[in-house]
Amino acid sequence: MDFYRSVFGGRTVAVTYKDAGAVRNESEADRVMWGEVAGDNGFHVMAYDVPSSLPWNQGENPFFVSVRGDDAEEISALWGKLAEGSTVVRPLEPAQWAPLYGMVTDRFGVTWVLDVTAPYNG
């Protein structure tokens, strides 16, 4: 969560299983039961550690986290921070459907899609 705060800014809140009185496996007491990064601009991302009692396979149920904005400079700055130590799946560059679009898998295995909203001509 501290890494994501360094990317998106704001504040970090993390509640461990021990904090919540919900320890089922003592070795997991300090894992995050619920965590959040909340930016001053209204951005929120939440996460938790999957306890060993639940099935989990990173490649079995993949998902993407999407961050979309109107400002190319803001999205580019977030991309630069998020991409550090990550694997770029698709570089941040213009796409047919967006002024900027890119995909990166961060050091924790989370795949992020960042893009700039295309103007709507309706």
N, CA, C and O atoms as a printed pandas DataFrame, in Angstrom:
     atom_number atom_name residue_name chain_id  residue_number  x_coord  y_coord  z_coord
0              1         N          MET        A               1    0.828   -1.184    0.000
1              2        CA          MET        A               1    0.000    0.000    0.000
2              3         C          MET        A               1    0.879    1.257    0.000
3              4         O          MET        A               1    0.532    2.275   -0.600
4              5         N          ASP        A               2    2.033    1.161    0.691
5              6        CA          ASP        A               2    2.934    2.316    0.707
6              7         C          ASP        A               2    3.452    2.621   -0.696
7              8         O          ASP        A               2    3.616    3.786   -1.059
8              9         N          PHE        A               3    3.712    1.574   -1.490
9             10        CA          PHE        A               3    4.149    1.798   -2.870
10            11         C          PHE        A               3    3.080    2.540   -3.651
11            12         O          PHE        A               3    3.383    3.508   -4.350
12            13         N          TYR        A               4    1.832    2.101   -3.542
13            14        CA          TYR        A               4    0.756    2.750   -4.281
14            15         C          TYR        A               4    0.540    4.183   -3.797
15            16         O          TYR        A               4    0.197    5.055   -4.596
16            17         N          ARG        A               5    0.734    4.438   -2.510
17            18        CA          ARG        A               5    0.658    5.810   -2.007
18            19         C          ARG        A               5    1.755    6.654   -2.638
19            20         O          ARG        A               5    1.539    7.826   -2.946
20            21         N          SER        A               6    2.953    6.054   -2.836
21            22        CA          SER        A               6    4.037    6.806   -3.469
22            23         C          SER        A               6    3.714    7.139   -4.926
23            24         O          SER        A               6    4.226    8.118   -5.468
24            25         N          VAL        A               7    2.869    6.329   -5.559
25            26        CA          VAL        A               7    2.456    6.582   -6.942
26            27         C          VAL        A               7    1.321    7.604   -6.999
27            28         O          VAL        A               7    1.397    8.587   -7.736
28            29         N          PHE        A               8    0.268    7.361   -6.211
29            30        CA          PHE        A               8   -0.956    8.144   -6.328
30            31         C          PHE        A               8   -1.085    9.269   -5.305
31            32         O          PHE        A               8   -1.957   10.127   -5.440
32            33         N          GLY        A               9   -0.231    9.276   -4.290
33            34        CA          GLY        A               9   -0.309   10.304   -3.256
34            35         C          GLY        A               9   -1.421   10.005   -2.267
35            36         O          GLY        A               9   -2.068    8.961   -2.340
36            37         N          GLY        A              10   -1.637   10.937   -1.335
37            38        CA          GLY        A              10   -2.722   10.784   -0.369
38            39         C          GLY        A              10   -2.285   10.099    0.904
39            40         O          GLY        A              10   -1.156   10.267    1.366
40            41         N          ARG        A              11   -3.206    9.317    1.468
41            42        CA          ARG        A              11   -2.926    8.663    2.741
42            43         C          ARG        A              11   -3.159    7.158    2.614
43            44         O          ARG        A              11   -3.905    6.699    1.749
44            45         N          THR        A              12   -2.506    6.407    3.492
45            46        CA          THR        A              12   -2.645    4.953    3.533
46            47         C          THR        A              12   -3.314    4.551    4.840
47            48         O          THR        A              12   -2.959    5.046    5.910
48            49         N          VAL        A              13   -4.273    3.662    4.745
49            50        CA          VAL        A              13   -4.883    3.043    5.911
50            51         C          VAL        A              13   -4.750    1.543    5.714
51            52         O          VAL        A              13   -5.061    1.025    4.641
52            53         N          ALA        A              14   -4.289    0.843    6.746
53            54        CA          ALA        A              14   -4.185   -0.613    6.669
54            55         C          ALA        A              14   -4.618   -1.212    7.993
55            56         O          ALA        A              14   -4.135   -0.816    9.054
56            57         N          VAL        A              15   -5.534   -2.174    7.924
57            58        CA          VAL        A              15   -6.015   -2.886    9.097
58            59         C          VAL        A              15   -5.593   -4.344    8.934
59            60         O          VAL        A              15   -5.973   -5.000    7.963
60            61         N          THR        A              16   -4.810   -4.847    9.883
61            62        CA          THR        A              16   -4.374   -6.244    9.815
62            63         C          THR        A              16   -5.448   -7.158   10.396
63            64         O          THR        A              16   -6.385   -6.700   11.051
64            65         N          TYR        A              17   -5.296   -8.454   10.144
65            66        CA          TYR        A              17   -6.218   -9.419   10.753
66            67         C          TYR        A              17   -6.145   -9.335   12.276
67            68         O          TYR        A              17   -7.158   -9.498   12.956
68            69         N          LYS        A              18   -4.946   -9.080   12.814
69            70        CA          LYS        A              18   -4.783   -8.931   14.268
70            71         C          LYS        A              18   -5.532   -7.685   14.752
71            72         O          LYS        A              18   -6.228   -7.735   15.767
72            73         N          ASP        A              19   -5.392   -6.568   14.029
73            74        CA          ASP        A              19   -6.095   -5.333   14.403
74            75         C          ASP        A              19   -7.605   -5.557   14.487
75            76         O          ASP        A              19   -8.276   -5.008   15.361
76            77         N          ALA        A              20   -8.126   -6.360   13.577
77            78        CA          ALA        A              20   -9.576   -6.574   13.495
78            79         C          ALA        A              20  -10.047   -7.729   14.387
79            80         O          ALA        A              20  -11.243   -8.014   14.443
80            81         N          GLY        A              21   -9.124   -8.390   15.079
81            82        CA          GLY        A              21   -9.509   -9.521   15.922
82            83         C          GLY        A              21  -10.019  -10.691   15.113
83            84         O          GLY        A              21  -10.896  -11.426   15.567
84            85         N          ALA        A              22   -9.475  -10.875   13.905
85            86        CA          ALA        A              22   -9.959  -11.915   12.994
86            87         C          ALA        A              22   -8.854  -12.895   12.597
87            88         O          ALA        A              22   -8.840  -13.393   11.472
88            89         N          VAL        A              23   -7.932  -13.170   13.515
89            90        CA          VAL        A              23   -6.809  -14.063   13.216
90            91         C          VAL        A              23   -7.291  -15.512   13.226
91            92         O          VAL        A              23   -7.810  -15.994   14.233
92            93         N          ARG        A              24   -7.117  -16.200   12.105
93            94        CA          ARG        A              24   -7.432  -17.625   12.009
94            95         C          ARG        A              24   -6.160  -18.456   11.954
95            96         O          ARG        A              24   -6.139  -19.621   12.351
96            97         N          ASN        A              25   -5.095  -17.828   11.453
97            98        CA          ASN        A              25   -3.796  -18.486   11.344
98            99         C          ASN        A              25   -2.781  -17.490   11.894
99           100         O          ASN        A              25   -2.582  -16.423   11.313
100          101         N          GLU        A              26   -2.144  -17.828   13.000
101          102        CA          GLU        A              26   -1.252  -16.892   13.686
102          103         C          GLU        A              26   -0.154  -16.347   12.767
103          104         O          GLU        A              26    0.281  -15.208   12.934
104          105         N          SER        A              27    0.296  -17.147   11.803
105          106        CA          SER        A              27    1.357  -16.679   10.895
106          107         C          SER        A              27    0.862  -15.580    9.959
107          108         O          SER        A              27    1.674  -14.911    9.319
108          109         N          GLU        A              28   -0.453  -15.379    9.865
109          110        CA          GLU        A              28   -1.034  -14.373    8.983
110          111         C          GLU        A              28   -1.591  -13.175    9.749
111          112         O          GLU        A              28   -2.273  -12.334    9.163
112          113         N          ALA        A              29   -1.311  -13.084   11.050
113          114        CA          ALA        A              29   -1.885  -12.035   11.894
114          115         C          ALA        A              29   -1.562  -10.636   11.398
115          116         O          ALA        A              29   -2.387   -9.732   11.526
116          117         N          ASP        A              30   -0.364  -10.438   10.827
117          118        CA          ASP        A              30    0.044   -9.102   10.380
118          119         C          ASP        A              30   -0.267   -8.835    8.906
119          120         O          ASP        A              30    0.115   -7.790    8.378
120          121         N          ARG        A              31   -0.947   -9.752    8.245
121          122        CA          ARG        A              31   -1.366   -9.494    6.864
122          123         C          ARG        A              31   -2.511   -8.484    6.859
123          124         O          ARG        A              31   -3.227   -8.327    7.848
124          125         N          VAL        A              32   -2.664   -7.810    5.734
125          126        CA          VAL        A              32   -3.669   -6.762    5.616
126          127         C          VAL        A              32   -5.046   -7.371    5.348
127          128         O          VAL        A              32   -5.266   -8.023    4.327
128          129         N          MET        A              33   -5.964   -7.144    6.283
129          130        CA          MET        A              33   -7.350   -7.572    6.096
130          131         C          MET        A              33   -8.068   -6.588    5.181
131          132         O          MET        A              33   -8.912   -6.970    4.370
132          133         N          TRP        A              34   -7.715   -5.320    5.326
133          134        CA          TRP        A              34   -8.299   -4.265    4.495
134          135         C          TRP        A              34   -7.321   -3.105    4.454
135          136         O          TRP        A              34   -6.849   -2.643    5.493
136          137         N          GLY        A              35   -7.022   -2.640    3.257
137          138        CA          GLY        A              35   -6.133   -1.503    3.111
138          139         C          GLY        A              35   -6.654   -0.561    2.043
139          140         O          GLY        A              35   -7.384   -0.967    1.139
140          141         N          GLU        A              36   -6.270    0.700    2.158
141          142        CA          GLU        A              36   -6.745    1.698    1.205
142          143         C          GLU        A              36   -5.698    2.786    1.026
143          144         O          GLU        A              36   -5.018    3.182    1.973
144          145         N          VAL        A              37   -5.587    3.252   -0.194
145          146        CA          VAL        A              37   -4.864    4.482   -0.489
146          147         C          VAL        A              37   -5.926    5.450   -0.978
147          148         O          VAL        A              37   -6.657    5.158   -1.925
148          149         N          ALA        A              38   -6.007    6.601   -0.331
149          150        CA          ALA        A              38   -6.996    7.616   -0.698
150          151         C          ALA        A              38   -6.265    8.911   -1.016
151          152         O          ALA        A              38   -5.629    9.506   -0.146
152          153         N          GLY        A              39   -6.359    9.341   -2.264
153          154        CA          GLY        A              39   -5.711   10.570   -2.690
154          155         C          GLY        A              39   -6.543   11.793   -2.365
155          156         O          GLY        A              39   -7.758   11.704   -2.190
156          157         N          ASP        A              40   -5.885   12.924   -2.286
157          158        CA          ASP        A              40   -6.579   14.183   -2.026
158          159         C          ASP        A              40   -7.539   14.548   -3.158
159          160         O          ASP        A              40   -8.463   15.338   -2.964
160          161         N          ASN        A              41   -7.315   13.964   -4.352
161          162        CA          ASN        A              41   -8.152   14.267   -5.514
162          163         C          ASN        A              41   -9.368   13.350   -5.629
163          164         O          ASN        A              41  -10.102   13.415   -6.615
164          165         N          GLY        A              42   -9.590   12.485   -4.611
165          166        CA          GLY        A              42  -10.745   11.591   -4.635
166          167         C          GLY        A              42  -10.419   10.191   -5.118
167          168         O          GLY        A              42  -11.285    9.317   -5.080
168          169         N          PHE        A              43   -9.189    9.951   -5.573
169          170        CA          PHE        A              43   -8.786    8.620   -6.027
170          171         C          PHE        A              43   -8.734    7.666   -4.843
171          172         O          PHE        A              43   -8.204    8.016   -3.788
172          173         N          HIS        A              44   -9.279    6.465   -5.005
173          174        CA          HIS        A              44   -9.216    5.424   -3.977
174          175         C          HIS        A              44   -8.843    4.103   -4.637
175          176         O          HIS        A              44   -9.331    3.781   -5.720
176          177         N          VAL        A              45   -7.977    3.342   -3.980
177          178        CA          VAL        A              45   -7.719    1.960   -4.373
178          179         C          VAL        A              45   -7.663    1.166   -3.074
179          180         O          VAL        A              45   -7.028    1.585   -2.107
180          181         N          MET        A              46   -8.329    0.025   -3.061
181          182        CA          MET        A              46   -8.376   -0.801   -1.857
182          183         C          MET        A              46   -7.858   -2.197   -2.177
183          184         O          MET        A              46   -7.929   -2.656   -3.317
184          185         N          ALA        A              47   -7.332   -2.870   -1.138
185          186        CA          ALA        A              47   -6.763   -4.198   -1.335
186          187         C          ALA        A              47   -6.775   -4.983   -0.037
187          188         O          ALA        A              47   -6.993   -4.427    1.039
188          189         N          TYR        A              48   -6.538   -6.283   -0.151
189          190        CA          TYR        A              48   -6.356   -7.112    1.033
190          191         C          TYR        A              48   -5.459   -8.295    0.682
191          192         O          TYR        A              48   -5.333   -8.659   -0.487
192          193         N          ASP        A              49   -4.837   -8.893    1.701
193          194        CA          ASP        A              49   -4.045  -10.103    1.520
194          195         C          ASP        A              49   -4.994  -11.290    1.542
195          196         O          ASP        A              49   -5.879  -11.373    2.394
196          197         N          VAL        A              50   -4.809  -12.206    0.604
197          198        CA          VAL        A              50   -5.654  -13.394    0.546
198          199         C          VAL        A              50   -5.166  -14.380    1.608
199          200         O          VAL        A              50   -4.018  -14.820    1.551
200          201         N          PRO        A              51   -6.019  -14.737    2.578
201          202        CA          PRO        A              51   -5.587  -15.694    3.606
202          203         C          PRO        A              51   -5.414  -17.093    3.002
203          204         O          PRO        A              51   -6.031  -17.430    1.991
204          205         N          SER        A              52   -4.570  -17.888    3.640
205          206        CA          SER        A              52   -4.269  -19.224    3.106
206          207         C          SER        A              52   -5.497  -20.129    3.096
207          208         O          SER        A              52   -5.503  -21.138    2.390
208          209         N          SER        A              53   -6.533  -19.795    3.858
209          210        CA          SER        A              53   -7.739  -20.621    3.884
210          211         C          SER        A              53   -8.578  -20.470    2.614
211          212         O          SER        A              53   -9.484  -21.270    2.377
212          213         N          LEU        A              54   -8.290  -19.461    1.802
213          214        CA          LEU        A              54   -9.025  -19.242    0.550
214          215         C          LEU        A              54   -8.178  -19.673   -0.637
215          216         O          LEU        A              54   -6.969  -19.440   -0.653
216          217         N          PRO        A              55   -8.801  -20.301   -1.630
217          218        CA          PRO        A              55   -8.026  -20.668   -2.834
218          219         C          PRO        A              55   -7.631  -19.410   -3.607
219          220         O          PRO        A              55   -8.413  -18.468   -3.728
220          221         N          TRP        A              56   -6.414  -19.415   -4.121
221          222        CA          TRP        A              56   -5.947  -18.285   -4.907
222          223         C          TRP        A              56   -4.848  -18.745   -5.842
223          224         O          TRP        A              56   -3.908  -19.427   -5.433
224          225         N          ASN        A              57   -4.977  -18.368   -7.088
225          226        CA          ASN        A              57   -3.967  -18.657   -8.094
226          227         C          ASN        A              57   -3.885  -17.419   -8.965
227          228         O          ASN        A              57   -4.845  -17.067   -9.652
228          229         N          GLN        A              58   -2.739  -16.763   -8.936
229          230        CA          GLN        A              58   -2.599  -15.481   -9.626
230          231         C          GLN        A              58   -2.992  -15.558  -11.093
231          232         O          GLN        A              58   -3.577  -14.610  -11.618
232          233         N          GLY        A              59   -2.686  -16.660  -11.766
233          234        CA          GLY        A              59   -2.988  -16.757  -13.190
234          235         C          GLY        A              59   -4.356  -17.303  -13.498
235          236         O          GLY        A              59   -4.773  -17.288  -14.657
236          237         N          GLU        A              60   -5.070  -17.786  -12.504
237          238        CA          GLU        A              60   -6.356  -18.440  -12.721
238          239         C          GLU        A              60   -7.493  -17.458  -12.964
239          240         O          GLU        A              60   -8.332  -17.693  -13.834
240          241         N          ASN        A              61   -7.535  -16.371  -12.218
241          242        CA          ASN        A              61   -8.590  -15.363  -12.340
242          243         C          ASN        A              61   -7.966  -13.988  -12.478
243          244         O          ASN        A              61   -8.069  -13.168  -11.565
244          245         N          PRO        A              62   -7.319  -13.721  -13.610
245          246        CA          PRO        A              62   -6.635  -12.436  -13.745
246          247         C          PRO        A              62   -7.633  -11.283  -13.820
247          248         O          PRO        A              62   -8.784  -11.449  -14.223
248          249         N          PHE        A              63   -7.155  -10.124  -13.421
249          250        CA          PHE        A              63   -7.963   -8.912  -13.490
250          251         C          PHE        A              63   -7.035   -7.746  -13.773
251          252         O          PHE        A              63   -5.822   -7.848  -13.587
252          253         N          PHE        A              64   -7.599   -6.655  -14.217
253          254        CA          PHE        A              64   -6.846   -5.429  -14.446
254          255         C          PHE        A              64   -7.433   -4.344  -13.565
255          256         O          PHE        A              64   -8.630   -4.339  -13.281
256          257         N          VAL        A              65   -6.582   -3.425  -13.136
257          258        CA          VAL        A              65   -7.039   -2.229  -12.447
258          259         C          VAL        A              65   -6.873   -1.093  -13.446
259          260         O          VAL        A              65   -5.798   -0.916  -14.019
260          261         N          SER        A              66   -7.919   -0.339  -13.652
261          262        CA          SER        A              66   -7.901    0.723  -14.649
262          263         C          SER        A              66   -7.876    2.093  -13.981
263          264         O          SER        A              66   -8.631    2.360  -13.045
264          265         N          VAL        A              67   -6.992    2.955  -14.481
265          266        CA          VAL        A              67   -6.925    4.346  -14.041
266          267         C          VAL        A              67   -7.085    5.205  -15.282
267          268         O          VAL        A              67   -6.275    5.141  -16.206
268          269         N          ARG        A              68   -8.135    6.007  -15.293
269          270        CA          ARG        A              68   -8.430    6.845  -16.457
270          271         C          ARG        A              68   -8.490    8.292  -15.995
271          272         O          ARG        A              68   -9.028    8.595  -14.929
272          273         N          GLY        A              69   -7.941    9.169  -16.796
273          274        CA          GLY        A              69   -7.982   10.586  -16.466
274          275         C          GLY        A              69   -8.099   11.430  -17.707
275          276         O          GLY        A              69   -7.981   10.933  -18.827
276          277         N          ASP        A              70   -8.335   12.724  -17.503
277          278        CA          ASP        A              70   -8.480   13.665  -18.608
278          279         C          ASP        A              70   -7.175   14.369  -18.950
279          280         O          ASP        A              70   -7.065   14.999  -20.001
280          281         N          ASP        A              71   -6.189   14.266  -18.069
281          282        CA          ASP        A              71   -4.959   15.030  -18.202
282          283         C          ASP        A              71   -3.787   14.116  -18.553
283          284         O          ASP        A              71   -3.401   13.262  -17.756
284          285         N          ALA        A              72   -3.223   14.298  -19.746
285          286        CA          ALA        A              72   -2.117   13.450  -20.209
286          287         C          ALA        A              72   -0.894   13.577  -19.303
287          288         O          ALA        A              72   -0.202   12.586  -19.071
288          289         N          GLU        A              73   -0.618   14.760  -18.794
289          290        CA          GLU        A              73    0.541   14.942  -17.902
290          291         C          GLU        A              73    0.357   14.164  -16.613
291          292         O          GLU        A              73    1.298   13.537  -16.127
292          293         N          GLU        A              74   -0.851   14.198  -16.053
293          294        CA          GLU        A              74   -1.122   13.472  -14.809
294          295         C          GLU        A              74   -0.993   11.964  -15.025
295          296         O          GLU        A              74   -0.355   11.282  -14.223
296          297         N          ILE        A              75   -1.582   11.442  -16.085
297          298        CA          ILE        A              75   -1.512   10.008  -16.373
298          299         C          ILE        A              75   -0.067    9.594  -16.659
299          300         O          ILE        A              75    0.370    8.533  -16.214
300          301         N          SER        A              76    0.673   10.419  -17.392
301          302        CA          SER        A              76    2.082   10.115  -17.676
302          303         C          SER        A              76    2.917   10.078  -16.400
303          304         O          SER        A              76    3.798    9.230  -16.258
304          305         N          ALA        A              77    2.647   10.992  -15.476
305          306        CA          ALA        A              77    3.380   11.015  -14.201
306          307         C          ALA        A              77    3.062    9.764  -13.379
307          308         O          ALA        A              77    3.966    9.160  -12.800
308          309         N          LEU        A              78    1.794    9.374  -13.324
309          310        CA          LEU        A              78    1.421    8.153  -12.605
310          311         C          LEU        A              78    2.078    6.940  -13.243
311          312         O          LEU        A              78    2.580    6.059  -12.544
312          313         N          TRP        A              79    2.074    6.894  -14.567
313          314        CA          TRP        A              79    2.692    5.794  -15.307
314          315         C          TRP        A              79    4.175    5.675  -14.939
315          316         O          TRP        A              79    4.666    4.578  -14.669
316          317         N          GLY        A              80    4.871    6.786  -14.930
317          318        CA          GLY        A              80    6.303    6.759  -14.627
318          319         C          GLY        A              80    6.587    6.155  -13.263
319          320         O          GLY        A              80    7.529    5.378  -13.112
320          321         N          LYS        A              81    5.785    6.504  -12.273
321          322        CA          LYS        A              81    5.975    5.969  -10.924
322          323         C          LYS        A              81    5.566    4.499  -10.839
323          324         O          LYS        A              81    6.265    3.688  -10.230
324          325         N          LEU        A              82    4.443    4.166  -11.445
325          326        CA          LEU        A              82    3.924    2.808  -11.386
326          327         C          LEU        A              82    4.817    1.828  -12.154
327          328         O          LEU        A              82    4.926    0.661  -11.776
328          329         N          ALA        A              83    5.444    2.292  -13.212
329          330        CA          ALA        A              83    6.258    1.421  -14.062
330          331         C          ALA        A              83    7.617    1.074  -13.465
331          332         O          ALA        A              83    8.273    0.143  -13.933
332          333         N          GLU        A              84    8.055    1.809  -12.433
333          334        CA          GLU        A              84    9.355    1.516  -11.821
334          335         C          GLU        A              84    9.355    0.108  -11.249
335          336         O          GLU        A              84    8.515   -0.225  -10.414
336          337         N          GLY        A              85   10.296   -0.722  -11.695
337          338        CA          GLY        A              85   10.408   -2.098  -11.218
338          339         C          GLY        A              85    9.303   -3.009  -11.720
339          340         O          GLY        A              85    9.124   -4.110  -11.201
340          341         N          SER        A              86    8.560   -2.565  -12.722
341          342        CA          SER        A              86    7.431   -3.312  -13.255
342          343         C          SER        A              86    7.736   -3.836  -14.649
343          344         O          SER        A              86    8.773   -3.515  -15.231
344          345         N          THR        A              87    6.829   -4.643  -15.179
345          346        CA          THR        A              87    6.941   -5.156  -16.535
346          347         C          THR        A              87    5.945   -4.403  -17.414
347          348         O          THR        A              87    4.738   -4.451  -17.178
348          349         N          VAL        A              88    6.448   -3.723  -18.407
349          350        CA          VAL        A              88    5.565   -2.989  -19.319
350          351         C          VAL        A              88    4.971   -3.994  -20.305
351          352         O          VAL        A              88    5.694   -4.634  -21.069
352          353         N          VAL        A              89    3.658   -4.121  -20.275
353          354        CA          VAL        A              89    2.939   -5.015  -21.184
354          355         C          VAL        A              89    2.690   -4.300  -22.499
355          356         O          VAL        A              89    2.848   -4.874  -23.576
356          357         N          ARG        A              90    2.300   -3.044  -22.395
357          358        CA          ARG        A              90    2.106   -2.183  -23.565
358          359         C          ARG        A              90    2.534   -0.781  -23.161
359          360         O          ARG        A              90    2.018   -0.234  -22.186
360          361         N          PRO        A              91    3.469   -0.193  -23.896
361          362        CA          PRO        A              91    3.953    1.145  -23.528
362          363         C          PRO        A              91    2.829    2.175  -23.524
363          364         O          PRO        A              91    1.837    2.038  -24.240
364          365         N          LEU        A              92    3.002    3.195  -22.711
365          366        CA          LEU        A              92    2.042    4.300  -22.686
366          367         C          LEU        A              92    2.271    5.142  -23.928
367          368         O          LEU        A              92    3.295    5.810  -24.065
368          369         N          GLU        A              93    1.299    5.097  -24.829
369          370        CA          GLU        A              93    1.423    5.800  -26.105
370          371         C          GLU        A              93    0.034    5.995  -26.692
371          372         O          GLU        A              93   -0.932    5.407  -26.203
372          373         N          PRO        A              94   -0.078    6.805  -27.725
373          374        CA          PRO        A              94   -1.384    6.984  -28.365
374          375         C          PRO        A              94   -1.926    5.656  -28.901
375          376         O          PRO        A              94   -1.179    4.812  -29.396
376          377         N          ALA        A              95   -3.237    5.499  -28.787
377          378        CA          ALA        A              95   -3.927    4.325  -29.315
378          379         C          ALA        A              95   -5.099    4.798  -30.155
379          380         O          ALA        A              95   -5.480    5.967  -30.094
380          381         N          GLN        A              96   -5.662    3.911  -30.924
381          382        CA          GLN        A              96   -6.773    4.269  -31.805
382          383         C          GLN        A              96   -7.955    4.831  -31.009
383          384         O          GLN        A              96   -8.687    5.684  -31.510
384          385         N          TRP        A              97   -8.144    4.360  -29.779
385          386        CA          TRP        A              97   -9.300    4.730  -28.969
386          387         C          TRP        A              97   -8.995    5.726  -27.856
387          388         O          TRP        A              97   -9.904    6.153  -27.143
388          389         N          ALA        A              98   -7.716    6.104  -27.697
389          390        CA          ALA        A              98   -7.369    7.006  -26.593
390          391         C          ALA        A              98   -6.118    7.806  -26.935
391          392         O          ALA        A              98   -5.226    7.298  -27.615
392          393         N          PRO        A              99   -6.042    9.057  -26.469
393          394        CA          PRO        A              99   -4.839    9.852  -26.697
394          395         C          PRO        A              99   -3.591    9.199  -26.101
395          396         O          PRO        A              99   -2.504    9.325  -26.664
396          397         N          LEU        A             100   -3.735    8.503  -24.967
397          398        CA          LEU        A             100   -2.662    7.722  -24.354
398          399         C          LEU        A             100   -3.273    6.471  -23.754
399          400         O          LEU        A             100   -4.351    6.519  -23.162
400          401         N          TYR        A             101   -2.577    5.344  -23.909
401          402        CA          TYR        A             101   -3.028    4.066  -23.359
402          403         C          TYR        A             101   -1.800    3.217  -23.099
403          404         O          TYR        A             101   -0.897    3.156  -23.933
404          405         N          GLY        A             102   -1.761    2.560  -21.947
405          406        CA          GLY        A             102   -0.662    1.657  -21.651
406          407         C          GLY        A             102   -1.070    0.638  -20.606
407          408         O          GLY        A             102   -2.051    0.822  -19.886
408          409         N          MET        A             103   -0.290   -0.458  -20.534
409          410        CA          MET        A             103   -0.563   -1.526  -19.583
410          411         C          MET        A             103    0.751   -1.957  -18.949
411          412         O          MET        A             103    1.748   -2.147  -19.647
412          413         N          VAL        A             104    0.757   -2.111  -17.629
413          414        CA          VAL        A             104    1.955   -2.468  -16.895
414          415         C          VAL        A             104    1.578   -3.452  -15.780
415          416         O          VAL        A             104    0.546   -3.290  -15.129
416          417         N          THR        A             105    2.416   -4.468  -15.564
417          418        CA          THR        A             105    2.233   -5.377  -14.441
418          419         C          THR        A             105    3.266   -4.998  -13.394
419          420         O          THR        A             105    4.471   -5.091  -13.627
420          421         N          ASP        A             106    2.773   -4.566  -12.227
421          422        CA          ASP        A             106    3.691   -4.047  -11.213
422          423         C          ASP        A             106    4.437   -5.161  -10.484
423          424         O          ASP        A             106    4.206   -6.345  -10.729
424          425         N          ARG        A             107    5.318   -4.771   -9.603
425          426        CA          ARG        A             107    6.183   -5.717   -8.885
426          427         C          ARG        A             107    5.417   -6.676   -7.991
427          428         O          ARG        A             107    5.988   -7.646   -7.491
428          429         N          PHE        A             108    4.124   -6.418   -7.782
429          430        CA          PHE        A             108    3.291   -7.285   -6.953
430          431         C          PHE        A             108    2.399   -8.197   -7.801
431          432         O          PHE        A             108    1.596   -8.958   -7.262
432          433         N          GLY        A             109    2.541   -8.118   -9.126
433          434        CA          GLY        A             109    1.763   -8.964  -10.020
434          435         C          GLY        A             109    0.420   -8.388  -10.417
435          436         O          GLY        A             109   -0.386   -9.081  -11.039
436          437         N          VAL        A             110    0.160   -7.129  -10.070
437          438        CA          VAL        A             110   -1.103   -6.481  -10.426
438          439         C          VAL        A             110   -0.936   -5.792  -11.775
439          440         O          VAL        A             110    0.008   -5.026  -11.969
440          441         N          THR        A             111   -1.838   -6.057  -12.698
441          442        CA          THR        A             111   -1.786   -5.428  -14.012
442          443         C          THR        A             111   -2.667   -4.189  -14.019
443          444         O          THR        A             111   -3.853   -4.245  -13.694
444          445         N          TRP        A             112   -2.064   -3.074  -14.393
445          446        CA          TRP        A             112   -2.718   -1.769  -14.426
446          447         C          TRP        A             112   -2.867   -1.319  -15.864
447          448         O          TRP        A             112   -1.952   -1.482  -16.671
448          449         N          VAL        A             113   -4.023   -0.752  -16.185
449          450        CA          VAL        A             113   -4.269   -0.120  -17.470
450          451         C          VAL        A             113   -4.459    1.367  -17.186
451          452         O          VAL        A             113   -5.344    1.748  -16.419
452          453         N          LEU        A             114   -3.638    2.197  -17.797
453          454        CA          LEU        A             114   -3.768    3.644  -17.642
454          455         C          LEU        A             114   -4.103    4.237  -18.995
455          456         O          LEU        A             114   -3.518    3.855  -20.008
456          457         N          ASP        A             115   -5.043    5.169  -19.016
457          458        CA          ASP        A             115   -5.356    5.829  -20.273
458          459         C          ASP        A             115   -5.911    7.224  -20.033
459          460         O          ASP        A             115   -6.344    7.581  -18.937
460          461         N          VAL        A             116   -5.877    7.984  -21.099
461          462        CA          VAL        A             116   -6.438    9.337  -21.107
462          463         C          VAL        A             116   -7.747    9.269  -21.870
463          464         O          VAL        A             116   -7.813    8.709  -22.964
464          465         N          THR        A             117   -8.765    9.833  -21.296
465          466        CA          THR        A             117  -10.102    9.802  -21.890
466          467         C          THR        A             117  -10.098   10.495  -23.253
467          468         O          THR        A             117   -9.576   11.599  -23.413
468          469         N          ALA        A             118  -10.690    9.817  -24.216
469          470        CA          ALA        A             118  -10.823   10.403  -25.553
470          471         C          ALA        A             118  -11.981   11.396  -25.560
471          472         O          ALA        A             118  -12.998   11.167  -24.905
472          473         N          PRO        A             119  -11.836   12.490  -26.292
473          474        CA          PRO        A             119  -12.960   13.430  -26.389
474          475         C          PRO        A             119  -14.159   12.734  -27.044
475          476         O          PRO        A             119  -14.002   11.952  -27.981
476          477         N          TYR        A             120  -15.323   13.025  -26.547
477          478        CA          TYR        A             120  -16.550   12.440  -27.093
478          479         C          TYR        A             120  -17.171   13.395  -28.087
479          480         O          TYR        A             120  -17.467   14.544  -27.760
480          481         N          ASN        A             121  -17.366   12.913  -29.309
481          482        CA          ASN        A             121  -17.980   13.736  -30.352
482          483         C          ASN        A             121  -19.343   13.125  -30.697
483          484         O          ASN        A             121  -19.470   12.380  -31.669
484          485         N          GLY        A             122  -20.336   13.441  -29.909
485          486        CA          GLY        A             122  -21.656   12.818  -30.081
486          487         C          GLY        A             122  -22.587   13.664  -30.752
487          488         O          GLY        A             122  -23.734   13.272  -30.966
